[in-house]
Amino acid sequence: MQASLSRPAAAAVLTLALAAVGLGPAASPAVAATIPAGSGSYTDSRPAGTSGPTTNTGAPVTPKLTAAAKDRPVPTNDWWSSLAYQRYGDNPYSTPMYGHPLTYQATSGGLEVGYPTTPTIVGEGRQYEYAHKADLTVGLNGLNSPDTKADDWSDWTVTPYWSDGTRTLRTTIGHGMPFVYAKGSGGDARITTAGTPTVFADNGNVLGITVAGHHYALFAPTGSDWNVSGTAITAGLGGKDYFSLAVLPSTDALATYRKYAFSFVTGSKVAWESTGGTVKATYSLTTEAKEGTERGTLQALYRHQWLHTSDALTPYTYVSPRGTMKVRESASFTTSQKNQGVLPALPASTGVDKARLTGYLNEVANASDPFSGAADTYWTGKALGRLAQLVPVADQIGQTGIRDKLLGLMKGRLQEWFTAGGASEFSYDKDWKTLTGYPASYGSDTELNDHHFHYSYYVYAAAIVAQYDQAWAADSAWGTMVKTLVRDTANPSRTDSAYPFLRGFDVYAGHSWASGHQGFAAGNNQESSSESINLSAGLVLWGAATGDTGLRDLGSYLLTTESEAITQYWFDADQQVFPGTFGHDTVGMVWGSGGAYSTWWTANPEEIHGINVLPVTGGSLHLAREKAAIKRNIAEMERENGGPAVEWRDLLWEFESLADPAAAKAKWDAGNGGYSPEQGESKAHTYHWITTLDSLGAPDLTVSGNIPTSAVFSRNGVRTYAAHNYDSTARTVTFSDGKTLSVPARSTATGTGAGGDPDPDPDPEEPGPSTGNTFRLKSGGTLTTATDGAAGADTLASADGVNRDGTPYRPTVYEIKKVDGTLAAGASTAFRLRVDAGTRVGLAPQVRVSYDLTGDGTFDRTETYRYFATDPVAGWEEYTQAVGTAAVTGSLGNLKAGTVRLEIWNALGNGTSQVQTGTDAAVVKIPFA
């Protein structure tokens, strides 16, 4: 929602203010011309008395680009946008930019580079951050540039440019890139370190240094030689114009990184496809060989990426605010995820009292002002979204009169906004190549904030209209205006000269950014991830309703990708991302440098937790994938709130119903009489949502359909399959568990079937399906009691031909935090694992289980088990605690917010093996009740 407002007192914990200098009043707009768009129109100049992008003092500002880039649409709302958008008059360079694992800031002398590895907790414990702190600055001797401009960019890389009239410097940086690639002229290469460096390798043109505990390699052209003098490190370029550096995961990685030092990255690109219930995305770098023929490279994958790739990864890792990043030795990798389905509404169920629901619907349809006085883009959008949720609900129970009245209200308001010249309109800014709605709000005009939030409601509402009135959605009618909003916020084209590619969505980070200028010490931010999802869901529904499969599949890619990012970085579902010293289970805002338990406008826990839930729609079902995280989220909200939700109770009831429908229904039954709905909600929608899920069960994300407008629900072992068919002919939808469903044309259909149960008769001598004290190994480093995850396998690193018996060597680690339990008398640790070395000879996986009884970071008990010698025949073998312990240290006691960790590694051999995850044969049982 309000993602980048001026900072109220409640948001003071963010400590992000930057000094500013006044640069004068905003310029007056020119006389507007009207641009037709089907039946609609927009203007090419702002309405009188309004502002476009400005500095923080209100002075008009245009993009800060080189001549080579001046005509390209600028991707504002990115991780590096401060290079192009000068928000502060006294800073013509940039604010800190968080590429991960490296951080950057442009200065007059070049590019500061840092690698923050130790988090700090600030704002009275409400924010964690890995703040930028320069280890070194990349530049040229004598460089003193008056500014830094954006010279080139691609999907997740950018090239800043410096020039002082004598010297010029370009550096290419990006997400996941351990390298900085530099091209310069007019001076020798210069690296200025923050402190006196320690040299660990000196090979002429290759220098290894350690600064502030971080290891870097510097690479100059062959024949050059680095010279170290205090904190200044220089090298002549010998007539060449290139040099590079890399942050190393360890000093012994130098040889590997040296191989790719002169394979310069020149671009980045993602390609996606959504077919048969699966979303695949390939992330590729293009490179140029400055020396030799090597065109490969190294790139670090975020957690949301490496959880979903089967591509080989190296043992190298980096620290980041998003958890561990893992390194791949290749110029590309591919992720694959189940499509997170979207429905126009929850399906019909017997739990809904139609008369009661009709009464609630009439309260909205017959209100004196169904738009509640909304005037600006955001609050009008919220009102449209509120009505849009009720249209298919009214249709579902045969209330076609109410349905059509709501549709009429929505069409009327959309058409007002989609027609230039009235009190509300959209205006195109030719300098920033963006479309802004006026009246604007929350900096959507002066800071280019939140367009994807605001316009998501218009796209979603238009999709609902299109479901019932295809003529209205035609390009010759109002569809062109809808697509123009899409081009502004989620443009799939890289060649569109009027709008940038995916303005707000950061394809590598896996989520959107809200601030147009990124002008904060903590980088860019996003608060309401759920409103970003609302745009993706709207794209799925609009694309499906209008036959635009390209936009539909773009929506599926964006939603599925951001869903995993939300799961990991907002909700920390696997408890592997937030620092152990951060005392919260969720954040209201993600920043480039970390995350904050806060919002822009309040410290109220209900809104901190609810802001990443609203609006609740058929696009919210993805949240149900991690039900344990939802329960932790609700529990924390109630602890922080001093009791159950009051102000946003409806949103939080709906959120809870995705994990525990019965509990949510009980809260609704007890508290629905005397509350005011959240501004984007209604009693009609909340009642329908909660009672439907209570009847059908929570969404079952272990099963997916082969079209994006499908979903599955499960209650007491019975699955309900639902799908909406937008086609003009009937079709059969196939689900991943084999169920098929015949869906008539332009209709929603449901069917039922038995849900899959875990093994009903596990070996009594081994741990069975995961329960309160039995945990499954989950790919991604988690131990979980959940039984609805996907089966998989993790690779165990080679022992490299050395005997590692008893000492973990590059172990694969699985962990769960905040565990409570009473030590059970006479009980002991048990585990049941399946391992496989394929046809490799002489391998031996080994397990260690450790207990940190109080969660203070010190393990009070470790149990190392004898290794298990695998056979050289492909196929799973079972490894259990029956092998006996090799060593035990410490004592057990009761667990109170404790940590349980299982490590597994190859103790012998010279090759990799695998361990199964996500099954009942991948569990550890702890001796606690």
Coordinates of N, CA and C in Angstrom, one line a residue, residues 30 36 45 65 124 138 161 188 240 272 299 385 397 458 464 488 498 601 626 679 692 779 789 805 826 830 855 914:
A30 N 2.9 22.0 -19.8 CA 2.5 22.5 -21.1 C 1.1 22.2 -21.4
P36 N -5.7 9.2 -28.2 CA -6.7 8.2 -28.2 C -6.2 6.9 -27.9
S45 N 0.5 15.5 -21.3 CA 1.1 16.5 -20.3 C 0.2 16.5 -19.1
L65 N 21.1 10.4 -17.5 CA 21.6 9.4 -18.5 C 22.7 9.9 -19.4
E124 N 15.2 -0.1 17.7 CA 14.6 -0.8 18.8 C 14.2 -2.2 18.5
V138 N 36.6 1.5 -6.7 CA 37.1 1.2 -8.0 C 37.1 2.5 -8.8
Y161 N 28.4 5.5 -15.3 CA 29.4 6.1 -16.1 C 29.9 7.4 -15.4
D188 N 45.5 5.4 -15.0 CA 45.7 4.0 -14.5 C 44.6 3.5 -13.7
K240 N 45.5 -1.0 -22.9 CA 44.1 -1.6 -22.8 C 43.2 -0.7 -22.0
W272 N 10.9 -16.8 -19.8 CA 10.0 -17.7 -19.0 C 9.0 -18.4 -19.9
Q299 N 28.0 -16.9 -11.1 CA 26.9 -16.1 -10.6 C 26.3 -16.7 -9.3
G385 N -11.4 -2.7 -6.5 CA -11.1 -4.1 -6.1 C -12.1 -4.6 -5.1
I397 N -24.3 -17.2 -6.8 CA -25.5 -17.6 -6.0 C -26.7 -17.1 -6.8
Y458 N -6.9 -1.6 -11.0 CA -7.6 -1.3 -12.3 C -7.5 -2.5 -13.2
I464 N -12.2 -8.7 -14.3 CA -13.5 -9.2 -13.9 C -14.6 -8.7 -14.9
D488 N 2.9 0.3 -18.6 CA 3.6 1.2 -17.6 C 4.2 0.3 -16.4
A498 N 8.3 3.5 -25.5 CA 7.5 4.3 -24.7 C 7.5 4.0 -23.2
W601 N 3.4 4.0 7.9 CA 2.5 4.9 8.5 C 2.1 4.5 9.9
E626 N 2.7 -22.4 2.7 CA 3.5 -22.6 4.0 C 2.6 -22.3 5.1
Q679 N -10.8 -1.1 4.3 CA -11.4 -0.3 3.2 C -11.5 -1.0 1.9
T692 N -16.5 -20.6 2.8 CA -16.2 -21.5 1.7 C -15.0 -22.3 2.1
S779 N 14.5 -29.6 1.1 CA 15.5 -28.9 0.3 C 15.5 -27.4 0.6
G789 N 5.1 -30.9 1.5 CA 6.1 -30.4 0.6 C 6.4 -31.4 -0.5
D805 N 36.0 -38.3 8.4 CA 35.3 -39.0 9.4 C 35.3 -38.2 10.7
G826 N 14.4 -41.6 28.8 CA 14.8 -42.8 28.1 C 14.8 -42.8 26.6
A830 N 16.6 -40.3 16.7 CA 16.4 -41.3 15.7 C 16.3 -40.6 14.3
G855 N 18.5 -21.6 22.0 CA 18.5 -20.7 20.9 C 19.5 -19.6 21.0
Q914 N 23.9 -38.2 -2.9 CA 22.6 -37.5 -2.7 C 21.9 -38.0 -1.5

